[in-house]
mmCIF file of N, CA and C in Angstrom:
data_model
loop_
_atom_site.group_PDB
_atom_site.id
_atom_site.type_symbol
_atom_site.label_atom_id
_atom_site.label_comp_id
_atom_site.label_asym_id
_atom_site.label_seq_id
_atom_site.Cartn_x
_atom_site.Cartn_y
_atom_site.Cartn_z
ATOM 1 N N UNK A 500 125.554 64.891 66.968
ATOM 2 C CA UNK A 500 124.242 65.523 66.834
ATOM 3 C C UNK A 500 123.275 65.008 67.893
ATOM 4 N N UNK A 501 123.657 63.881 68.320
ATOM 5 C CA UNK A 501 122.509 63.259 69.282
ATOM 6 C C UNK A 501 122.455 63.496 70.484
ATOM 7 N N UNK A 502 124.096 64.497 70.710
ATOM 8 C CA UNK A 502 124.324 64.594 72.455
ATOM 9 C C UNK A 502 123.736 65.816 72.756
ATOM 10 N N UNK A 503 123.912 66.197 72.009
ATOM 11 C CA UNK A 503 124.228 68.538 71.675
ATOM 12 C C UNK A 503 122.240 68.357 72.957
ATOM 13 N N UNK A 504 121.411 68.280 72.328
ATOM 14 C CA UNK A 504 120.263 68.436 73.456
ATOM 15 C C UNK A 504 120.244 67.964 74.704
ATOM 16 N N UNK A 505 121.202 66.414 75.138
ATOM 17 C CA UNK A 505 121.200 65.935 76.086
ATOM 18 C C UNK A 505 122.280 67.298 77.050
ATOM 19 N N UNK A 506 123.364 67.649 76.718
ATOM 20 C CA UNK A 506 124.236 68.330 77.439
ATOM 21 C C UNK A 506 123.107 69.501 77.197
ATOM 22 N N UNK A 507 122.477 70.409 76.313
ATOM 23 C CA UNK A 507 121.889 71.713 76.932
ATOM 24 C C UNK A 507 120.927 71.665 77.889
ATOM 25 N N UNK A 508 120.314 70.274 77.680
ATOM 26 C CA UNK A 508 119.498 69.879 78.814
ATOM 27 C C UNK A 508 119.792 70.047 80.429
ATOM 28 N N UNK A 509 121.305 69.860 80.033
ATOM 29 C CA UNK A 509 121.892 69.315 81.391
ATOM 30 C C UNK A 509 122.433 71.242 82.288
ATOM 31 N N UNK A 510 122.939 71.694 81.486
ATOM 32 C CA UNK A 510 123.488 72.665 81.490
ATOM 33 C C UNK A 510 122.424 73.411 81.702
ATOM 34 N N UNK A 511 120.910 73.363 81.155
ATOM 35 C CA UNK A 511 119.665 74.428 81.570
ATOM 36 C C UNK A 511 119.245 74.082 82.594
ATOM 37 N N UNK A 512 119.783 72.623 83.333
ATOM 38 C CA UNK A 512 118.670 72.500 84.356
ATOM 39 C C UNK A 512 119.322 72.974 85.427
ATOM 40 N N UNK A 513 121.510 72.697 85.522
ATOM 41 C CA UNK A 513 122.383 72.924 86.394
ATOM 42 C C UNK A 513 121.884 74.739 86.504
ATOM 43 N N UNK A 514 121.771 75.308 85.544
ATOM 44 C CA UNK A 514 121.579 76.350 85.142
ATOM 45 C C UNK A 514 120.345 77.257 86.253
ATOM 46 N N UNK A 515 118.931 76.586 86.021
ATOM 47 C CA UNK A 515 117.948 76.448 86.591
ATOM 48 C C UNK A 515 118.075 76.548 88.438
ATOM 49 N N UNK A 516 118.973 75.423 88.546
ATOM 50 C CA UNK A 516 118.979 75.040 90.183
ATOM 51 C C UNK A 516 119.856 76.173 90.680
ATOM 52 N N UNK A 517 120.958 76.531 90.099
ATOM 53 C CA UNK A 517 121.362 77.374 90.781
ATOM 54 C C UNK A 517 120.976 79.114 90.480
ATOM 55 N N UNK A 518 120.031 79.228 89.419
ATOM 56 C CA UNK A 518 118.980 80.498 89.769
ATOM 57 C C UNK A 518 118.255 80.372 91.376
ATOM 58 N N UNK A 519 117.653 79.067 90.755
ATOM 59 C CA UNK A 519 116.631 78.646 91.989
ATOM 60 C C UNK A 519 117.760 79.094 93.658
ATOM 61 N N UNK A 520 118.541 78.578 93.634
ATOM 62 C CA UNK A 520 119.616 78.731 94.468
ATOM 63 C C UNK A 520 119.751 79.810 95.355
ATOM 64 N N UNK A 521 119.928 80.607 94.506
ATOM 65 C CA UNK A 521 120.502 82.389 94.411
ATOM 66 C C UNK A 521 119.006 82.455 94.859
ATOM 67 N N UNK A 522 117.864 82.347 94.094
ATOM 68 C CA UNK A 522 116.792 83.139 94.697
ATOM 69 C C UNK A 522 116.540 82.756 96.495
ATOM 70 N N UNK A 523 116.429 81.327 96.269
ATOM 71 C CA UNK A 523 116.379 81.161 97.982
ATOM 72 C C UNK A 523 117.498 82.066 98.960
ATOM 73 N N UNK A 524 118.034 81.997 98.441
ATOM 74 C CA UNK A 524 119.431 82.570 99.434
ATOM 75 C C UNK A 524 119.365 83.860 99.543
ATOM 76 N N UNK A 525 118.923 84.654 98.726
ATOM 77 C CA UNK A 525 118.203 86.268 98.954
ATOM 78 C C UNK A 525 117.086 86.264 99.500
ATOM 79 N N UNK A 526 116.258 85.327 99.432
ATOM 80 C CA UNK A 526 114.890 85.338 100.097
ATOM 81 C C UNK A 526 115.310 85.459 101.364
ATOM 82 N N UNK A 527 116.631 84.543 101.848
ATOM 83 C CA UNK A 527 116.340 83.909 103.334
ATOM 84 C C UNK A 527 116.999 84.905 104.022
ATOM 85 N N UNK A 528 118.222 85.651 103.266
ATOM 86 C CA UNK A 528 118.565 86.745 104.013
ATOM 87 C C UNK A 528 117.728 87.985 103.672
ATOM 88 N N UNK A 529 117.111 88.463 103.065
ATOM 89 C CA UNK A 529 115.769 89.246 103.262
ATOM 90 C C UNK A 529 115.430 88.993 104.613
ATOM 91 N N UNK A 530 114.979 87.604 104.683
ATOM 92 C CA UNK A 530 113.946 88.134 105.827
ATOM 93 C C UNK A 530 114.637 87.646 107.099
ATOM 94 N N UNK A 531 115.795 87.457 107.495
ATOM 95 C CA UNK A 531 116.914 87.650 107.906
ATOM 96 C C UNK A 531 116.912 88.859 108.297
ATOM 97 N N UNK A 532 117.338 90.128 107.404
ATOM 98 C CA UNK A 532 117.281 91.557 107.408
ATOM 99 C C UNK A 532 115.823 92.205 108.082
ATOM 100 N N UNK A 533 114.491 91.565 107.235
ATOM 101 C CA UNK A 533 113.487 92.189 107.746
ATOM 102 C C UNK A 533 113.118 91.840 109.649
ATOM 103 N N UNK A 534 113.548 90.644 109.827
ATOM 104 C CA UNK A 534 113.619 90.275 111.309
ATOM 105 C C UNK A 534 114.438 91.252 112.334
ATOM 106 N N UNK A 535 115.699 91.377 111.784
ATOM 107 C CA UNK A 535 116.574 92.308 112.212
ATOM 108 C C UNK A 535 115.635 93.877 112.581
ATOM 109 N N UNK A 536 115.007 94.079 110.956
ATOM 110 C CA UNK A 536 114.768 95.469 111.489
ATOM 111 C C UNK A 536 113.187 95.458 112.140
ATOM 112 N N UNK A 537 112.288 94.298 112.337
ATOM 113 C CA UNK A 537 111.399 94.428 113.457
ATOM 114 C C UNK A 537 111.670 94.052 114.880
ATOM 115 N N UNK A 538 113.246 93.547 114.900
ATOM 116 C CA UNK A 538 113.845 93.610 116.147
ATOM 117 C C UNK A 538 113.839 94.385 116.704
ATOM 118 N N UNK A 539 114.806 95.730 116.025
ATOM 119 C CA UNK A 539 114.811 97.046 116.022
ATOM 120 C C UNK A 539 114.016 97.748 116.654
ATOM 121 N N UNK A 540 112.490 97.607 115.514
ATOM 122 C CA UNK A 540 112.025 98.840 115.386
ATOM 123 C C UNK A 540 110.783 97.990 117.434
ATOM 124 N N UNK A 541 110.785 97.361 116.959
ATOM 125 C CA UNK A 541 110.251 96.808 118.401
ATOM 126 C C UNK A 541 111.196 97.191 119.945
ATOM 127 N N UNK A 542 112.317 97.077 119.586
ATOM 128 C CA UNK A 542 113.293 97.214 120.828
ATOM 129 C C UNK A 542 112.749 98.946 121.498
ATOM 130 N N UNK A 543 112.822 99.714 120.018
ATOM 131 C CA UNK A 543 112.964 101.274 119.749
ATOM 132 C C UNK A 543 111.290 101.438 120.932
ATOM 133 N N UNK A 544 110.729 100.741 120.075
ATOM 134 C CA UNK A 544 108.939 100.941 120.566
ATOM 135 C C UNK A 544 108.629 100.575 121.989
ATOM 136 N N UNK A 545 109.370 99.275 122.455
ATOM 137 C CA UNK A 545 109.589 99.001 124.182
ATOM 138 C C UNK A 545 110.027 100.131 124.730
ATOM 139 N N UNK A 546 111.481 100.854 124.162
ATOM 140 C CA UNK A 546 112.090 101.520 125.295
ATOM 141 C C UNK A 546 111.161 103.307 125.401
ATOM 142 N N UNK A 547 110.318 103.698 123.783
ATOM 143 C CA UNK A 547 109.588 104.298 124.001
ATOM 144 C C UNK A 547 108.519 104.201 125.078
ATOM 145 N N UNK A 548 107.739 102.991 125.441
ATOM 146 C CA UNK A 548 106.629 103.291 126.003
ATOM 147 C C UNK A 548 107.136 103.042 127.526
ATOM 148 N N UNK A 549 108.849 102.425 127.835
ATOM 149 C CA UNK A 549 109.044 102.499 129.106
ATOM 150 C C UNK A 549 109.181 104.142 129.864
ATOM 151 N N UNK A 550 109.573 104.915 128.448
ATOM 152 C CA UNK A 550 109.954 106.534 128.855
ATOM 153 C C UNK A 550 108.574 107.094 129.178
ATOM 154 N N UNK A 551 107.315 106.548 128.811
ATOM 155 C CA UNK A 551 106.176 107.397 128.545
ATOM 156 C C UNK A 551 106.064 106.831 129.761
ATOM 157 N N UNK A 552 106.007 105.635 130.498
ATOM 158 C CA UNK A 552 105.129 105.116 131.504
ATOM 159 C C UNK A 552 106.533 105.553 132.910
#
């Protein structure tokens, strides 16, 4: 009876870190992705204004 909170403890926090985990790791490739596509959309916008000029 005395362990049962120490192990859910343990198990909510292992639990916890690797939410926490997962969220960083989508964050970082998000903006990973969003870099990518202002790479893009910038590359797109250079080679536009080289056609105009």
């Amino acid at each position: 009876m005395f362990f049962t909170p120490s192990i859910f403890h343990i198990r909510y926090t292992s639990t916890s870190i690797c939410l926490i985990h997962l969220l960083f790791l989508s964050a970082s490739y998000n903006l990973l992705y969003i870099n990518k596509e202002l790479f893009l959309y910038q590359s797109i916008f250079m080679a536009l204004r080289k056609s105009l000029n």
